[in-house]
Amino acid sequence: MHHFNYKNGRLHCEDVALDTIADDVGTPVYVYSAATLRRHARVIADAFDGMSCLIAYSVKANGNLGVLKTLAAEGCGADVVSGGELMRARKAGIPASKIVFSGVGKTRAEMRLALEEGIHQFNIESSAELGVLSEVAKSVGKTARVAVRVNPDVAAGGHPNISTGKSGDKFGVPWNDARTTYAQIAETDGVEAVGVDVHIGSQIDDIAPMRAAFEKVMTLVKDLRNDGHDIRRVDLGGGLGIPYRSTDNPPPPSAYAQMIREVTEGMGLEVILEPGRVIAGNAGVLVTEALFVKPAPQRNFLMVDAGMNDLMRPALYQAHHDILPVRERGADDEKVRYDIVGPICESTDKFAAERDMPCIEGGDRLAVMSAGAYGAVLSSQYNARPLVPEVLVDGDRYAVIRRRPDFDEMIALESMPDWLS
Ligand code: LLP
């Protein structure tokens, strides 16, 4: 469910016409719906109602301060994977006690920062990392609460680039080494085992592999408790898929929550979740303007002013995004088949291949749907294109929450070596 609908023949975000924002801010531009963000956060919170549960929104999906603050007001915590994300979450008002620090390669500086902030939990992924964390914690006179991210050797399905729970993936401690790692924690100063962590992938459209992984984790929790460890939390990661097409049918949060209730029943565990895409994905669109149509043999290239530097997902994962004209067309309008491409000098700079669309002309605007997660966060300045701006809509008001830098700002961090100046 989202709040992007046609009203009076124009695509709106909530009560604001996308044309109004595009006229004001220019294109390309990301537009987010606060109502959709809130709704998704509430649907998930309601699904886990009555359980001891921390919803640690995965900042990597969309870390804009305005988005984080909107979610903080809904009670969300944060799952962070870098010092920068930790700083963003804190700046948006998310208390350190609701922050978990994931990631396969944390630096000492990041560990120190997180310890000084007093975060809820470190998810560690190797005994080498454990050793470093122990040293850093001792040096600042703190004890780090840790969960070991285990690799359950379960395939999550979906695109191989975002599957993380198979043995052979770089993520997590191999299943058979998990108990030894906890034994090591018990003997190490500066670290305390409080939980077990697992995350098997992203855009998962089937509950079964998640259930399989979580059931394995519960047997591990029992074994660890028998070994004498005081395991009181499980972090079950993120990964729930969203509909990118009207025909996609991912499990609803209610079914996901019901499965987790069943799996964790009677275990006396605090459950931590790290949802990213399911909260932010359908809460954002990328608005772009058609530049012109270039007919070519067997193809019509529809060139738009957004590029793969603004939205990487199609180039990286051959991901599908629906693309809607901002000006509403009739259902019976004749369709034209387009390859919708950006201006970047790469053949992968393609948002859609052989897509049937109503006739589009230069100057028409398009909305690339479901771009709220892993959109702006993955953007770059490749081809010296200023970073794409972001706008947050709330009802009938909107605000620019990241502005487009001008050319001088874009190059402001660079300096000329003295021998060249
Ligand atoms: N927790 C951990 C440890 C993760 O690695 C991730 C995502 C999440 C939580 C959040 O997963 P979500 O609920 O959003 O599925 N750029 C890719 C997705 C990469 C996901 C990376 N990890 C894409 O655009 O599809």
Coordinates of C-alpha atoms and ligand atoms in Angstrom, one line a residue:
M1 CA 0.0 0.0 0.0
H2 CA 1.3 3.5 -0.8
H3 CA 0.0 7.0 -1.3
F4 CA 0.9 7.7 -4.9
N5 CA -2.3 8.0 -6.9
Y6 CA -3.8 9.9 -9.8
K7 CA -6.0 12.9 -8.9
N8 CA -7.5 15.3 -11.5
G9 CA -5.4 13.5 -14.2
R10 CA -2.0 14.0 -12.5
L11 CA 0.0 11.6 -10.3
H12 CA 0.1 12.8 -6.7
C13 CA 2.1 11.9 -3.7
E14 CA -0.5 12.2 -1.0
D15 CA -2.1 15.6 -1.7
V16 CA 0.8 17.1 -3.6
A17 CA 1.0 16.8 -7.4
L18 CA 4.4 15.5 -8.6
D19 CA 4.3 18.2 -11.2
T20 CA 4.3 20.8 -8.5
I21 CA 7.5 19.4 -7.0
A22 CA 9.2 18.9 -10.3
D23 CA 8.4 22.5 -11.3
D24 CA 9.9 23.7 -8.0
V25 CA 12.9 21.4 -7.6
G26 CA 13.6 20.2 -11.1
T27 CA 14.1 16.6 -12.2
P28 CA 15.3 14.0 -11.5
V29 CA 14.1 14.1 -7.9
Y30 CA 13.1 11.5 -5.3
V31 CA 9.8 12.0 -3.7
Y32 CA 8.8 10.2 -0.4
S33 CA 5.5 9.9 1.2
A34 CA 5.5 10.3 5.0
A35 CA 2.1 8.7 5.3
T36 CA 3.4 5.6 3.5
L37 CA 6.5 5.4 5.8
R38 CA 4.3 5.7 8.9
R39 CA 1.8 3.2 7.6
H40 CA 4.4 0.6 6.9
A41 CA 6.1 1.2 10.3
R42 CA 2.7 0.8 12.0
V43 CA 1.6 -2.3 10.1
I44 CA 4.8 -4.0 11.2
A45 CA 4.6 -2.8 14.8
D46 CA 0.9 -3.9 15.0
A47 CA 1.8 -7.3 13.6
F48 CA 4.2 -7.9 16.5
D49 CA 1.9 -6.3 19.1
G50 CA 2.2 -7.9 22.5
M51 CA 5.7 -9.3 21.8
S52 CA 8.9 -8.0 23.2
C53 CA 10.1 -6.6 19.9
L54 CA 12.5 -3.9 18.7
I55 CA 11.9 -2.7 15.1
A56 CA 15.4 -1.5 14.1
Y57 CA 14.8 0.1 10.7
S58 CA 17.6 -0.7 8.4
V59 CA 19.2 2.7 7.7
K60 CA 20.9 1.4 4.5
A61 CA 17.6 1.3 2.7
N62 CA 17.1 5.1 3.0
G63 CA 19.1 7.1 5.5
N64 CA 17.8 10.6 4.8
L65 CA 17.4 12.4 8.1
G66 CA 13.8 13.4 7.3
V67 CA 12.9 9.7 6.7
L68 CA 14.7 8.6 9.9
K69 CA 13.0 11.3 12.0
T70 CA 9.6 10.3 10.6
L71 CA 10.3 6.7 11.6
A72 CA 11.8 7.6 14.9
A73 CA 8.5 9.3 15.8
E74 CA 6.8 5.9 15.1
G75 CA 9.1 4.3 17.7
C76 CA 11.5 2.7 15.3
G77 CA 15.1 2.0 16.3
A78 CA 17.9 1.6 13.7
D79 CA 20.0 -1.1 12.2
V80 CA 23.3 0.6 11.1
V81 CA 26.3 -0.7 9.3
S82 CA 28.7 2.2 9.5
G83 CA 29.7 5.1 11.7
G84 CA 28.0 7.4 9.2
E85 CA 24.7 5.5 9.6
L86 CA 25.1 5.5 13.4
M87 CA 25.6 9.3 13.3
R88 CA 22.6 9.8 11.0
A89 CA 20.3 7.7 13.3
R90 CA 21.5 9.6 16.4
K91 CA 21.0 12.9 14.7
A92 CA 17.5 12.0 13.7
G93 CA 16.8 11.4 17.4
I94 CA 16.9 7.6 17.5
P95 CA 18.1 6.6 21.0
A96 CA 21.3 4.6 21.2
S97 CA 19.4 2.0 23.2
K98 CA 17.5 1.2 20.1
I99 CA 20.4 0.9 17.7
V100 CA 22.1 -2.3 16.6
F101 CA 25.3 -2.3 14.6
S102 CA 25.5 -4.9 11.9
G103 CA 28.1 -5.3 9.1
V104 CA 30.9 -7.6 8.2
G105 CA 33.8 -5.2 8.5
K106 CA 33.6 -2.6 11.3
T107 CA 36.6 -0.4 11.9
R108 CA 38.1 0.3 15.4
A109 CA 36.9 3.9 15.1
E110 CA 33.4 2.8 14.4
M111 CA 33.4 0.4 17.3
R112 CA 34.7 3.1 19.6
L113 CA 32.0 5.5 18.5
A114 CA 29.2 2.9 19.0
L115 CA 30.6 2.0 22.4
E116 CA 30.7 5.7 23.5
E117 CA 27.1 6.2 22.2
G118 CA 26.1 3.1 24.2
I119 CA 24.3 1.1 21.5
H120 CA 22.0 -1.8 22.2
Q121 CA 24.0 -4.5 20.4
F122 CA 26.9 -5.3 18.1
N123 CA 26.2 -8.0 15.6
I124 CA 29.6 -9.6 15.0
E125 CA 30.5 -11.8 12.1
S126 CA 33.9 -13.4 13.0
S127 CA 36.1 -14.3 15.9
A128 CA 38.7 -11.9 14.5
E129 CA 36.2 -9.1 14.8
L130 CA 35.3 -10.2 18.3
G131 CA 39.0 -9.9 19.3
V132 CA 39.2 -6.4 18.0
L133 CA 35.9 -5.4 19.6
S134 CA 37.1 -6.7 22.9
E135 CA 40.4 -4.6 22.7
V136 CA 38.5 -1.5 21.8
A137 CA 35.9 -2.0 24.5
K138 CA 38.6 -2.5 27.2
S139 CA 40.4 0.6 26.0
V140 CA 37.3 2.7 26.6
G141 CA 36.3 0.9 29.8
K142 CA 33.0 -0.6 28.4
T143 CA 31.5 -3.9 27.8
A144 CA 30.1 -4.5 24.3
R145 CA 26.8 -6.5 24.2
V146 CA 27.1 -8.8 21.2
A147 CA 25.2 -11.2 19.1
V148 CA 27.0 -13.5 16.7
R149 CA 25.6 -13.4 13.2
V150 CA 25.4 -17.0 12.2
N151 CA 25.3 -18.3 8.6
P152 CA 22.4 -20.9 8.7
D153 CA 23.3 -22.2 5.2
V154 CA 19.7 -21.5 3.9
A155 CA 19.1 -20.1 0.4
A156 CA 16.7 -17.2 0.5
G157 CA 15.8 -17.2 -3.1
G158 CA 15.7 -13.9 -5.0
H159 CA 18.6 -12.3 -6.8
P160 CA 22.0 -14.0 -6.0
N161 CA 23.6 -10.5 -5.4
I162 CA 21.4 -10.0 -2.3
S163 CA 21.4 -13.5 -0.9
T164 CA 23.5 -13.7 2.3
G165 CA 22.6 -16.8 4.2
K166 CA 24.3 -19.6 2.2
S167 CA 27.6 -21.1 3.3
G168 CA 30.1 -19.6 0.9
D169 CA 28.6 -16.1 1.3
K170 CA 30.9 -13.7 3.1
F171 CA 28.3 -13.1 5.8
G172 CA 28.1 -14.6 9.3
V173 CA 30.0 -17.2 11.3
P174 CA 29.8 -20.7 9.7
W175 CA 27.1 -22.7 11.3
N176 CA 29.4 -25.3 12.8
D177 CA 31.6 -22.7 14.4
A178 CA 28.9 -20.9 16.2
R179 CA 29.2 -22.6 19.6
T180 CA 32.9 -22.2 19.6
T181 CA 32.5 -18.5 19.0
Y182 CA 30.2 -18.1 22.0
A183 CA 32.7 -20.1 24.1
Q184 CA 35.3 -17.6 23.0
I185 CA 33.1 -14.7 24.0
A186 CA 32.6 -16.2 27.5
E187 CA 36.4 -16.2 28.0
T188 CA 37.0 -12.7 26.5
D189 CA 36.9 -9.5 28.5
G190 CA 35.0 -6.5 27.2
V191 CA 32.3 -8.5 25.4
E192 CA 29.2 -10.1 26.6
A193 CA 27.0 -12.5 24.6
V194 CA 23.3 -11.4 24.7
G195 CA 21.8 -12.9 21.5
V196 CA 22.0 -14.6 18.2
D197 CA 21.7 -12.8 14.9
V198 CA 20.7 -14.0 11.4
H199 CA 19.9 -12.3 8.1
I200 CA 19.6 -14.5 5.0
G201 CA 18.9 -12.0 2.2
S202 CA 16.7 -9.3 0.8
Q203 CA 13.5 -9.1 -1.3
I204 CA 12.5 -12.5 0.0
D205 CA 9.1 -13.5 -1.4
D206 CA 8.7 -16.8 0.5
I207 CA 8.3 -17.4 4.2
A208 CA 9.6 -20.9 4.1
P209 CA 13.4 -20.2 4.0
M210 CA 13.0 -17.6 6.7
R211 CA 11.2 -20.1 8.9
A212 CA 13.8 -22.7 8.2
A213 CA 16.6 -20.3 9.2
F214 CA 14.9 -19.1 12.3
E215 CA 14.0 -22.6 13.5
K216 CA 17.7 -23.5 13.1
V217 CA 18.5 -20.4 15.2
M218 CA 16.1 -21.5 18.0
T219 CA 17.9 -24.9 18.2
L220 CA 21.2 -23.0 18.5
V221 CA 19.7 -20.7 21.3
K222 CA 18.8 -23.9 23.2
D223 CA 22.2 -25.4 22.8
L224 CA 23.9 -22.1 23.8
R225 CA 21.7 -21.9 26.9
N226 CA 22.7 -25.5 27.7
D227 CA 26.3 -24.4 27.3
G228 CA 25.6 -21.8 30.0
H229 CA 25.2 -18.6 27.9
D230 CA 22.6 -16.1 28.9
I231 CA 21.0 -15.7 25.5
R232 CA 18.0 -13.3 25.8
R233 CA 17.7 -11.8 22.3
V234 CA 17.4 -12.9 18.7
D235 CA 18.0 -10.5 15.8
L236 CA 16.2 -12.0 12.8
G237 CA 17.4 -9.4 10.3
G238 CA 15.3 -7.9 7.5
G239 CA 14.6 -9.2 4.1
L240 CA 10.8 -9.2 3.6
G241 CA 10.0 -8.6 0.0
I242 CA 7.7 -6.0 -1.5
P243 CA 5.5 -5.9 -4.6
Y244 CA 7.5 -4.2 -7.4
R245 CA 4.8 -5.3 -10.0
S246 CA 1.1 -5.5 -9.4
T247 CA 1.4 -9.3 -9.9
D248 CA 4.1 -9.7 -7.2
N249 CA 2.7 -11.3 -4.1
P250 CA 5.2 -11.3 -1.2
P251 CA 4.1 -12.5 2.2
P252 CA 2.2 -9.8 4.2
P253 CA 3.9 -8.6 7.4
S254 CA 1.0 -10.3 9.3
A255 CA 2.1 -13.8 8.0
Y256 CA 5.7 -13.0 8.6
A257 CA 5.0 -11.9 12.2
Q258 CA 2.8 -15.0 12.8
M259 CA 5.6 -17.3 11.7
I260 CA 8.0 -15.5 14.0
R261 CA 5.5 -15.8 16.9
E262 CA 5.3 -19.5 16.3
V263 CA 9.0 -20.0 16.0
T264 CA 9.9 -18.0 19.1
E265 CA 6.9 -19.1 21.2
G266 CA 7.9 -19.8 24.8
M267 CA 11.6 -19.0 24.3
G268 CA 11.5 -15.9 26.4
L269 CA 13.4 -13.9 23.8
E270 CA 13.4 -10.2 22.9
V271 CA 13.0 -10.2 19.1
I272 CA 14.9 -7.6 17.0
L273 CA 14.0 -7.0 13.4
E274 CA 15.8 -5.0 10.8
P275 CA 13.3 -4.2 8.1
G276 CA 14.4 -1.8 5.4
R277 CA 12.8 -2.2 2.0
V278 CA 9.4 -3.2 3.4
I279 CA 9.2 0.2 5.2
A280 CA 10.8 2.5 2.6
G281 CA 10.5 0.8 -0.8
N282 CA 7.0 1.7 -1.8
A283 CA 7.2 5.0 0.0
G284 CA 9.3 6.7 -2.7
V285 CA 9.4 7.4 -6.4
L286 CA 12.0 8.8 -8.7
V287 CA 10.5 11.6 -10.9
T288 CA 12.3 12.0 -14.2
E289 CA 11.6 14.0 -17.4
A290 CA 11.6 12.5 -20.9
L291 CA 14.2 14.2 -23.0
F292 CA 13.4 12.8 -26.4
V293 CA 12.6 9.6 -28.2
K294 CA 15.3 8.1 -30.5
P295 CA 14.0 5.5 -32.9
A296 CA 16.5 2.8 -33.7
P297 CA 16.3 -0.5 -35.5
Q298 CA 13.8 -2.7 -33.7
R299 CA 13.7 -0.2 -30.8
N300 CA 12.5 3.1 -29.6
F301 CA 14.9 4.5 -27.0
L302 CA 13.1 6.8 -24.6
M303 CA 15.9 9.0 -23.1
V304 CA 15.1 10.4 -19.7
D305 CA 17.0 12.8 -17.5
A306 CA 17.6 10.3 -14.7
G307 CA 20.5 7.9 -15.0
M308 CA 21.9 4.8 -13.4
N309 CA 23.9 7.0 -11.1
D310 CA 20.5 8.2 -9.6
L311 CA 18.9 4.7 -9.4
M312 CA 21.3 1.8 -9.6
R313 CA 18.9 -1.1 -9.1
P314 CA 18.0 -1.9 -12.7
A315 CA 21.7 -1.8 -13.7
L316 CA 22.9 -3.8 -10.7
Y317 CA 20.2 -6.4 -10.3
Q318 CA 18.1 -6.2 -13.5
A319 CA 15.5 -5.0 -11.1
H320 CA 12.0 -4.2 -12.4
H321 CA 10.4 -0.9 -11.5
D322 CA 7.0 0.1 -12.8
I323 CA 7.2 3.4 -14.6
L324 CA 4.1 5.6 -14.8
P325 CA 3.4 8.8 -16.7
V326 CA 2.8 11.7 -14.4
R327 CA 0.0 12.9 -16.7
E328 CA -2.7 10.2 -16.5
R329 CA -3.5 8.4 -19.7
G330 CA -6.6 6.5 -20.7
A331 CA -6.6 2.7 -20.3
D332 CA -7.3 2.3 -24.0
D333 CA -4.6 4.7 -25.2
E334 CA -2.4 3.1 -27.8
K335 CA 0.9 1.7 -26.4
V336 CA 4.4 2.2 -27.7
R337 CA 7.2 -0.2 -26.9
Y338 CA 10.2 1.6 -25.4
D339 CA 13.6 0.9 -24.0
I340 CA 13.7 3.6 -21.2
V341 CA 17.3 4.7 -20.9
G342 CA 19.4 7.4 -19.1
P343 CA 22.1 9.7 -20.3
I344 CA 25.1 7.8 -18.8
C345 CA 27.8 6.5 -21.0
E346 CA 27.1 2.8 -20.1
S347 CA 24.9 0.3 -21.8
T348 CA 23.6 -0.8 -18.4
D349 CA 22.1 2.6 -18.0
K350 CA 18.6 1.3 -18.7
F351 CA 15.5 1.5 -16.5
A352 CA 13.3 -0.8 -18.6
A353 CA 13.7 -2.9 -21.7
E354 CA 10.8 -3.4 -24.2
R355 CA 8.3 -1.7 -21.9
D356 CA 4.9 -0.9 -23.3
M357 CA 3.9 2.6 -22.4
P358 CA 1.5 5.2 -23.6
C359 CA 3.1 7.5 -26.1
I360 CA 5.7 9.7 -24.4
E361 CA 7.2 12.9 -25.8
G362 CA 10.1 15.1 -24.7
G363 CA 9.0 17.1 -21.7
D364 CA 6.6 14.5 -20.3
R365 CA 7.4 13.4 -16.8
L366 CA 7.6 9.8 -15.5
A367 CA 7.6 8.3 -12.1
V368 CA 9.8 5.3 -11.5
M369 CA 7.8 3.6 -8.8
S370 CA 9.0 1.7 -5.6
A371 CA 12.3 3.6 -5.5
G372 CA 12.2 4.6 -1.8
A373 CA 14.6 1.9 -0.7
Y374 CA 18.1 1.4 -2.2
G375 CA 17.5 4.4 -4.5
A376 CA 19.0 7.7 -3.3
V377 CA 21.3 5.9 -0.9
L378 CA 23.0 4.2 -3.8
S379 CA 23.2 7.3 -6.0
S380 CA 26.5 8.8 -7.1
Q381 CA 27.9 11.7 -9.1
Y382 CA 29.1 9.5 -11.9
N383 CA 29.4 11.5 -15.2
A384 CA 29.7 14.6 -12.9
R385 CA 26.0 14.7 -12.3
P386 CA 25.0 16.5 -9.1
L387 CA 23.5 14.2 -6.5
V388 CA 19.8 13.7 -7.0
P389 CA 17.7 15.7 -4.5
E390 CA 15.1 14.3 -2.2
V391 CA 11.7 15.7 -1.2
L392 CA 9.4 14.5 1.7
V393 CA 5.6 15.0 1.4
D394 CA 3.3 15.0 4.4
G395 CA -0.3 15.5 3.5
D396 CA -0.5 18.8 1.5
R397 CA 2.9 20.0 2.4
Y398 CA 6.3 19.1 1.1
A399 CA 9.9 19.9 1.9
V400 CA 13.3 19.4 0.2
I401 CA 15.1 17.1 2.5
R402 CA 18.3 17.0 0.4
R403 CA 18.9 19.7 -2.1
R404 CA 20.6 19.4 -5.4
P405 CA 24.2 20.7 -5.1
D406 CA 25.3 23.2 -7.7
F407 CA 28.4 22.5 -9.8
D408 CA 30.7 24.4 -7.4
E409 CA 29.5 22.4 -4.4
M410 CA 29.9 19.2 -6.4
I411 CA 33.6 19.8 -6.8
A412 CA 34.1 21.7 -3.6
L413 CA 35.9 18.8 -1.8
E414 CA 38.6 18.7 -4.5
S415 CA 41.8 20.7 -4.3
M416 CA 44.6 21.3 -6.8
P417 CA 48.0 20.0 -5.9
D418 CA 50.3 23.0 -5.5
W419 CA 52.5 21.9 -8.4
L420 CA 49.5 22.3 -10.7
S421 CA 48.2 25.5 -9.4
Ligands
LLP1 N1 19.9 -6.4 8.0 C1 21.0 -6.7 7.3 C2 22.2 -7.3 8.0 C3 21.1 -6.4 5.9 O1 22.2 -6.7 5.3 C4 20.0 -5.9 5.2 C5 20.1 -5.6 3.8 C6 18.9 -5.5 6.0 C7 18.8 -5.8 7.3 C8 17.7 -4.9 5.3 O2 17.1 -5.8 4.4 P1 15.7 -5.4 3.7 O3 14.6 -5.5 4.8 O4 15.8 -4.0 3.2 O5 15.5 -6.4 2.7 N2 20.6 -3.0 -2.7 C9 19.8 -4.1 -2.7 C10 19.5 -4.7 -1.4 C11 20.7 -4.9 -0.5 C12 20.3 -5.4 0.9 C13 21.5 -5.4 1.8 N3 21.2 -5.8 3.1 C14 18.6 -3.8 -3.6 O6 18.4 -2.7 -4.0 O7 17.8 -4.7 -3.8

